[in-house]
Every structure is written in structure tokens, then in C-alpha cells.
């Protein structure tokens, strides 16, 4: 393919990015080398063609100690848009080195939601200094946003939006948009409001473009609209956007007045984070951000591990009950971890499915009972299959029918325990308004460990197994 | 708040939905009861005010055997939009009961991407029958979409889009949009193409609305655009939408000609699925869909469990090496699962973080070495803390310094193993182009189980521990 045939084919960033849109290691190294050599011009020339999201990635891929020099070299290429795209920890790292006035300058270039994201994590005193350095309008908007709870719609929304009165025509609206230079261009729908500034309808821009100017806007707008209460949690906002395939939505206060707008591009990373965080929470890795200061990471993970150490000791004390049985027949110690471990695996499967189903609103009070029976049937089928397999395996290796029968029965029992626990633990936690992703795994594995040891060693003791 | 003050306050669906936008169980029961009583009118009256996404949810919350009667009762309330919102398995369930002509009628009402979603999972023969029943234009569009690989951009895109030549003015574009009734209204940007139908720029509708008619469209459009190759995997498409905050994007064929458009509302559920699936894949629960036929679920989960049974037996054979040590000192059997289990927990934490970081393009070749060191430092810190804790605990319970030192050393060793394995296993699999979420956990837990048993029992044997 020649350049003349397809003038637009090679996108400007294709040299820096690999096929997965990630910055190539050679490119990252080239920038680092330029900065290390003090050749700021070369570094800037390399970075200049990048999209702000890629410049943000570049900072994330740069070790902590090299970020300051990189920022100095890039100067104004590190602009507000880049900060808006950056990982929270990396941004904090860089923001810490700026004066309040510099931060205020950045914030004033951004929509409210992005400005809030930059300012909300600062120390109280720094935050106040930045707010003082902002012009009064921006300050008021940001202070209002900060008055809403963290991770609520009020923090996510932007105040820049287009609202028109419900008595206007389509032509009025177009004239208004053309006549006011200062209006935002970052909108996809316009909101129609009544005299009390309550939203009464939403209009896609395509409808406005395709309708003659003399038609009343009230005849074009869609009256069934999905409004977002300003104090709604961002996870619910994300689910609502997803469920109703929204591009933007009006945010209303408790008196149902239009106070802001959320657009889907601010929601996609929340959808991604919220959906991905279950993986991390279930494993006790906290928010699992690789840019988090290592001290925080150790604290989060260690807390979880210590809790698990406690429960592991409880499960082990069950083994202690049967110490004399094991002393008389050490083979039991070889097989025992298989029963507990397989129960843990089966329980984790059920848990993952149930936690996801709760998070995506697929599992509700209407189908919980059905779900319990579903998991019980799966557990019975798998327990039977695994029981037969481990029974056969045990018979082949150790040549003892009694041992084979005991382990098969224990395996079946522990699978049923895992299936039941895997549903009931997260469902119960959810009903108690505890996030099931955070603490279910501890309960379920304690259950399967304990039951695994108890059923296997208990049956062996009852049967009187010995070497 | 009175109705007159806030005429728009109670959204029509508020009675049927709870505060999390889920259908209330009482509402679901009321519909079910009406259908069971043969009172179709009552059922329809209840369901009529619902959004298509909620009607789809209603079917998902209804047990398999009651879905047919519900569909009969609701008649045309179960329309194409509802099918487009429905879980794949539930939709298949209902579609199976329809004639090819009925399916074709549904498909012709939808955008290509939604029509393809309905048709792509049908049996070969049924699919052909439906395609025959479609009018030629729809058939051609759907057949072309089906020619692209599953889960590629070609399946996701819609052919309905607005493209205008690059020599037009803004006024020409508006006139064109107003003059052609048959054009889609489901668009947020228009694409500007050259004579060869190659996209040369993208125009947000807000820019068009705010620009005087005599300005050339080429002066308004944005030239840096993110194009999606038609064969790109949907996960990459989703990451690209997210990274560049896209609302819609042009899809191009291998000759860089505009062939379709993807809009963000079709992407949000992919972002959610792809981000959430790691939780399920790591646990070996497959795609974890609660509507999947139980037989498929059992097969998926059992396969994973059998693999794990194999690796558990390998790990247990390590215990077998030390049978005589255990026979001489059964307390080792009590403590042994703590060491292996805690290694498993720590390994799972690292694994979850690394798998997410790979999936979100945060971990690349540029920072892998840094990540390995990061996890090693965390593992060393946690291993030290846990070693001290379990050492102390063991000394308190069993009153033996030798046993306490052995278990502390084994705990530390296994944490380091977990940290290293937790990074290196998924990174290696990813470089081999194997999805690290699918198979990492088996390797890592086998590693931590084996190393846990080996280090603890090995050290105990070396030290000559006995009762």
C-alpha cells in the first residue's frame, strides 16, 4: 500500500504504539534516554504526537524517581488533559511538586469532574490553597462538588451542560447554541427544563439536526428520561448507564432540579473498575493498583493474610482433634489436603459466579432460591464425579477399599458444603449491606477447610482406619 | 412533594424497581401470578410501562419453564428491543420457539449489530432459514457481519451511519440530514470521507450545530481519529474506546474504507464483561453465566476441578515423601496446611493484581522487571510478618522453639515463592499469547502447595524433628 493511495492510513501514533495500543518499550526507553541525557528537545519531539492518554501512560510506565525530570522536560505537553487521564497515585506524585497556583491553573482548564478528581485527593491545607487560587466561579463549582460524598454522582458530574426552556422551538435552541461562544462543546444531548429548572425531557442532537426549526422542542424531546440523583453511588450510576444504554444523563438534586450532567466517557472507566475490582477484592488485594505506594499495598494485603492465618489456625485445630488417628495412619495426612483444597476450589467457583451475579444485578431476591438449587445440583454432580475419581485414585495408589470409600464420601460432602456456602455466604452478606466481594472468600474457605478436614478425618476415625 | 410541584418526579418505573434499579420481587411475583391465572391483560398492564431492559430482566428472572407462557401473554411487548437487551441463553430459549419468519421480522427491526447478536448463536440450518426470510439488503448486511470472526469489530458494528464527502459545507450536511427521512437517528458523530470512501475526519454533532452553514466541513472535523480495523478483537475495541474516551468510532476494512460504526453504548457491556470475566476465569467458572444450561456449567467447572485434582495429587505426593517424618511427629500434619494455604492466599493476591494489570494494559514489557521487584518486596515484608506470627503462635501452642523456627522459615520461603510465581506465571503465559486469567491459578497454587509442603516437611526432616 503506497502513501498516495491511502493518505490517512498510518495513524500518527502507530510508531509509538504496539498492536494493543500500548506504548512500545523501545519508545519508552528512547524518551527516558533523552531525558537522562538532558536532551529535553528530543524528548518533547518524541512525545508531542501522542494522545494525552498515552502521555499519561508514559508517566505511569516511568519509575517514581524519574517522573519529576520527565515532567520538567516535557513542560507544557504535560497539560490538564494528561492529568485528567492519569492514574490517581501517579498524578498525586506529580501534583505534590506543583504550587497551589499551578494546580489551580490546571484545574481551571478542565470540566468540573476532572478538576474535582485532581483536587479531591489533596491534603486539606493544599486543597484550601488551590481553591483560594481559583477564580470565584470555578471555586464555587468545585466546592459544591466536594460537598457531595466521595464516589457519588455529584463528584462525577460536570456543570457545563446545555439546558433550554420547554417553550422554545428547535430553531430557538440552534440559535442559542450558535450565539453563545462560551458554551461547552462537550455535549451529546440537550436537556429541556421547566420554569423551576426541573428536567422534563432530553433531546439527542441528531433529532435537533433533523427537525425543522419551527417545531417545538417539547415535541421532539424524549419524556421518559433516566435521571441521576446527585448523591447516587457511582457504581449504581454506572449500572444505570449500562442498563439503559445512556450517552449522557441529567443529574438532579433532592428537589429534582437539574444540577449537572454525566457523560458516558466518564462512566466507562468506572464500569471497568467496578467490574474488575471483584477479582481484586475476592483475593484480598484491596484496589490492587500497581502504582499504589508499596507501604499501603503491604498493609492492605497483610491485613487480609493475617485474617486468613487466623482462620487457617482454626481449621488446623480440627486436624488436631484427630492427631492420634493420624499418628496411627500417616497416609491420612497425605490425602487430607486434597479434600480441603478441592472444596476450596469448588467454593471459589460458586463464589465468583454469585459475586458477579450480585454485582450485575442478575441475582435478586426473586431468584435466590432458584440459584441455591442450581448450585446444589452442580455441587452434587461435581461432588459425585470427583468422589469417584479420588476414590479410584486412592484405591489404585494405596490398594485399600476402606480408605477409598472414606475419601470419596468426604469429597462429596465437602463439595456440597462448598456449593451451599458459595451461594449463602455472599447472599447473606449482601442482605446485611456488606460488599460480598470483600469478605466472602474468608468465610467460604474456612468452611471448606474445616469441613474437608472434619469429614475426612472424622469418617476415618469412625471407620477405625489404621495402617 | 406534591404531584403539581414536580410533575416529572416519579419516573414511570419507580413502582416496579427497587433503589438499585432491580425489579422488585413482589412485582415479578405479581406478573407471574397473572400469567399463571391466565390473565394476560393484567400481565400486560403490569409490564407495559417497563423499559425494554427491564422486560428483558423479567424474562431472566423467570424460571425456564415459565418463559414460554410469559412470552405468549406479553405478545408484542416482547419486541426486538427487548430481545436486544436479553441474556444470550435466555434469548436462545425464546428464539427456539419462534419460526424463521418471526425471527427475521425481529432482526429487520434492529441495527445490524443487534440483529447479528440474535442470529449468530442459532444452529446453522435455522440461521439459513432466517437469512432467507430477510429482505435482500438486511440479509447482505447480516451475512457480511457473520463473515467476520466472532467477537470482532465486524460483528459489533452497525452499518447504519452518516458519512459525508469532504468537499461539503456544514450547511450541505444539515440539508442532507433533514432531507433524508430514512437515515438512522442513532448517531452522535458524522464521518467525513474522501472520494474513495476512506474516513478523513470525524465531526461531533455539537460542532455542526454551532458552526455557520457556509463553513467547510473539512474545517470543523477532527483529523486525528481513532479508526477500528474490522477484524479487531472486541476486547481491544473496548480498551480503545475507554482509553480515548470515544462516543463512536469508524470501522474500516483492510483497504481503510469506512464499512461501519461502533457506538459506545454497544461497548459498555463488553467493558463490563471483559473486566468481570477475570474473576470467573481465575476461579475456573468459565463465563459464569447463571442462565447457562446446567449441563454446560457442570462440564466447564468439572474440567477445571479435575485438573486441580491432578495437581493436588502431585502436591500430596510431596507429603508422601515425608510420611515417616509425619508418622513420628503427627503435629506436623496439623501445621502443614497452614503453610501451603497461606502461600496460596498470597499467590492469589499477586495473581489478581497482575492479571488485572495485564488486562488493562498497565503492565507491559516496559515495567515487568519493576513489577517483579515490587512483588518481591511485598512478599518479603508479608512473609516476614507472617513467619513471625505463625512462629510465635506455634511456640505458644506447642511450646517448641525448633518447630516454631521451622514453620517460620517455611512460611517466609513460601511467600517469596508465591510472590515470584504470582508475577512470572501470568506474564509468561501472556507472552505465549495464552490468556493469563484462564490458567495461571492452577500453576500458582500447585507451586505454593508443593513448595509449602516441601519447605515445611523438608526443614522438619533436616532438623530431625520428632515428638
Coordinates of C-alpha atoms in Angstrom, one line a residue, chain A residues 58-271:
Chain A
X58 CA 4.2 7.2 29.7
X59 CA 4.3 8.7 33.2
X60 CA 2.8 5.6 34.7
X61 CA 5.4 3.4 33.0
X62 CA 8.2 5.7 34.3
X63 CA 9.7 4.8 37.7
X64 CA 8.7 7.1 40.6
X65 CA 12.2 8.8 40.8
X66 CA 12.3 9.7 37.0
X67 CA 8.8 11.3 36.8
X68 CA 9.9 14.7 38.1
X69 CA 12.7 15.1 35.4
X70 CA 10.3 13.8 32.7
X71 CA 7.7 16.4 33.7
X72 CA 10.3 19.2 33.6
X73 CA 11.5 18.1 30.2
X74 CA 8.0 17.9 28.7
X75 CA 6.9 21.3 30.1
X76 CA 3.5 22.2 28.7
X77 CA 3.0 18.8 27.0
X78 CA 2.0 17.7 30.5
X79 CA -1.2 19.6 30.4
X80 CA -4.6 19.4 32.1
X81 CA -5.9 16.7 29.7
X82 CA -2.9 14.5 30.5
X83 CA -3.5 14.9 34.3
X84 CA -7.2 14.0 33.7
X85 CA -6.2 10.7 32.1
X86 CA -3.6 9.8 34.8
X87 CA -3.7 7.1 37.5
X88 CA -4.5 8.7 40.8
X89 CA -1.3 7.8 42.6
X90 CA 1.0 8.9 39.7
X91 CA -1.0 12.2 39.5
X92 CA -0.6 12.8 43.2
X93 CA 3.1 12.2 42.8
X94 CA 3.4 14.9 40.2
X95 CA 0.8 17.3 41.8
X96 CA 2.7 17.3 45.1
X97 CA 5.6 19.0 43.2
X98 CA 3.4 21.9 42.0
X99 CA 2.5 25.2 43.7
X100 CA -1.2 25.8 44.5
X101 CA -1.4 28.4 41.7
X102 CA -0.1 25.9 39.2
X103 CA -2.7 23.3 40.3
X104 CA -5.4 26.0 40.1
X105 CA -4.4 26.8 36.5
X106 CA -4.6 23.1 35.6
X107 CA -8.0 22.8 37.3
X108 CA -9.5 25.8 35.6
X109 CA -8.8 24.3 32.2
X110 CA -10.8 21.2 33.0
X111 CA -14.5 20.2 33.3
X112 CA -15.7 20.2 36.9
X113 CA -15.5 16.4 37.2
X114 CA -11.9 16.2 36.1
X115 CA -10.9 19.2 38.2
X116 CA -12.5 17.6 41.2
X117 CA -10.7 14.3 40.6
X118 CA -7.4 16.2 40.7
X119 CA -8.2 18.2 43.8
X120 CA -10.2 15.7 45.9
X121 CA -7.2 13.6 47.0
X122 CA -5.0 16.5 48.1
X123 CA -4.3 17.3 51.8
X124 CA -6.8 19.6 53.4
X125 CA -4.4 22.5 53.6
X126 CA -3.2 22.2 50.0
X127 CA -6.8 21.8 48.8
X128 CA -7.7 25.1 50.5
X129 CA -4.7 26.9 48.9
X130 CA -5.7 25.7 45.5
X131 CA -9.3 26.7 46.0
X132 CA -8.2 30.2 47.0
X133 CA -6.2 30.5 43.8
X134 CA -9.2 29.6 41.6
X135 CA -11.5 32.2 40.2
X136 CA -14.8 32.5 42.1
X137 CA -17.0 30.6 39.6
X138 CA -14.6 27.6 39.3
X139 CA -14.1 27.6 43.1
X140 CA -17.9 27.6 43.7
X141 CA -18.4 24.7 41.3
X142 CA -15.6 22.7 42.8
X143 CA -16.5 23.4 46.4
X144 CA -20.1 22.3 45.6
X145 CA -18.8 19.1 44.0
X146 CA -16.6 18.4 47.0
X147 CA -19.6 18.8 49.3
X148 CA -21.1 15.6 47.8
X149 CA -19.9 12.2 49.1
X150 CA -16.9 10.6 47.5
X151 CA -17.7 8.3 44.6
X152 CA -21.2 9.9 44.2
X153 CA -22.8 11.3 41.1
X154 CA -22.1 14.8 42.5
X155 CA -18.4 14.2 42.1
X156 CA -18.6 12.7 38.7
X157 CA -20.9 15.3 37.1
X158 CA -19.9 18.3 35.1
X159 CA -21.7 21.6 35.5
X160 CA -21.0 22.5 31.8
X161 CA -24.2 21.4 30.0
X162 CA -26.9 22.7 27.7
X163 CA -30.4 23.3 29.1
X164 CA -33.2 25.0 27.3
X165 CA -36.7 26.1 28.4
X166 CA -39.5 23.8 27.4
X167 CA -41.4 26.6 25.5
X168 CA -38.6 27.0 22.9
X169 CA -38.6 25.8 19.3
X170 CA -35.8 23.8 17.8
X171 CA -34.8 26.9 15.9
X172 CA -34.5 28.8 19.2
X173 CA -32.2 26.2 20.5
X174 CA -30.0 26.2 17.5
X175 CA -29.8 30.0 17.5
X176 CA -28.9 29.9 21.2
X177 CA -26.1 27.4 20.6
X178 CA -24.7 29.4 17.7
X179 CA -24.9 32.7 19.5
X180 CA -23.0 31.7 22.7
X181 CA -19.3 31.1 22.1
X182 CA -18.7 30.4 25.7
X183 CA -20.9 27.3 25.9
X184 CA -19.3 23.9 26.2
X185 CA -18.9 21.8 23.1
X186 CA -18.7 18.6 25.1
X187 CA -22.3 17.5 25.0
X188 CA -24.3 14.9 23.1
X189 CA -27.8 15.7 24.3
X190 CA -29.5 18.8 25.4
X191 CA -31.8 18.9 28.4
X192 CA -35.2 20.6 28.4
X193 CA -36.3 22.2 31.7
X194 CA -39.4 23.8 33.0
X195 CA -39.5 27.2 34.7
X196 CA -38.3 25.6 38.0
X197 CA -35.3 24.2 36.3
X198 CA -36.6 20.6 36.6
X199 CA -35.7 18.4 33.6
X200 CA -38.8 17.5 31.6
X201 CA -37.2 15.9 28.6
X202 CA -33.9 15.0 26.7
X203 CA -33.1 15.7 23.1
X204 CA -30.4 13.9 21.1
X205 CA -28.5 16.3 18.9
X206 CA -29.3 14.1 15.9
X207 CA -33.0 14.8 16.5
X208 CA -32.5 18.5 16.6
X209 CA -30.4 18.4 13.4
X210 CA -33.0 16.6 11.6
X211 CA -36.1 18.6 12.7
X212 CA -37.3 21.8 11.0
X213 CA -36.6 24.9 13.1
X214 CA -40.3 25.8 13.7
X215 CA -41.1 22.7 15.6
X216 CA -41.5 23.0 19.4
X217 CA -38.6 21.3 21.3
X218 CA -41.2 19.7 23.6
X219 CA -42.5 17.8 20.5
X220 CA -39.0 16.4 19.8
X221 CA -37.7 15.6 23.2
X222 CA -38.0 12.2 24.9
X223 CA -40.0 12.5 28.0
X224 CA -39.0 9.2 29.6
X225 CA -35.6 10.0 30.8
X226 CA -33.3 8.4 33.3
X227 CA -32.4 11.0 35.9
X228 CA -29.5 10.5 38.3
X229 CA -29.9 11.7 41.9
X230 CA -26.8 13.7 42.9
X231 CA -26.0 11.5 45.9
X232 CA -26.2 8.2 44.0
X233 CA -23.2 6.0 44.3
X234 CA -21.0 5.8 41.2
X235 CA -21.4 2.0 40.9
X236 CA -25.2 2.5 40.6
X237 CA -24.7 5.3 38.2
X238 CA -22.6 3.0 36.1
X239 CA -25.1 0.2 36.1
X240 CA -27.9 2.6 35.1
X241 CA -25.8 3.9 32.2
X242 CA -25.2 0.4 31.1
X243 CA -28.7 -0.9 31.6
X244 CA -30.4 1.9 29.7
X245 CA -27.5 2.4 27.1
X246 CA -27.2 6.1 28.1
X247 CA -24.8 8.5 26.4
X248 CA -25.4 11.3 28.9
X249 CA -27.8 11.8 31.7
X250 CA -29.1 14.7 33.8
X251 CA -28.2 14.9 37.4
X252 CA -30.8 16.3 39.8
X253 CA -30.8 17.5 43.4
X254 CA -33.2 16.4 46.1
X255 CA -35.8 18.9 44.8
X256 CA -35.4 17.4 41.3
X257 CA -33.7 20.4 39.9
X258 CA -31.1 20.0 37.1
X259 CA -27.7 20.5 38.7
X260 CA -25.3 18.7 36.3
X261 CA -24.6 16.2 33.6
X262 CA -22.7 12.9 33.5
X263 CA -21.4 11.7 30.1
X264 CA -20.7 8.1 29.3
X265 CA -17.0 8.6 28.7
X266 CA -16.6 9.4 32.4
X267 CA -18.5 6.2 33.2
X268 CA -16.6 3.7 31.1
X269 CA -13.6 3.7 33.4
X270 CA -15.9 3.3 36.4
X271 CA -17.7 0.3 34.8

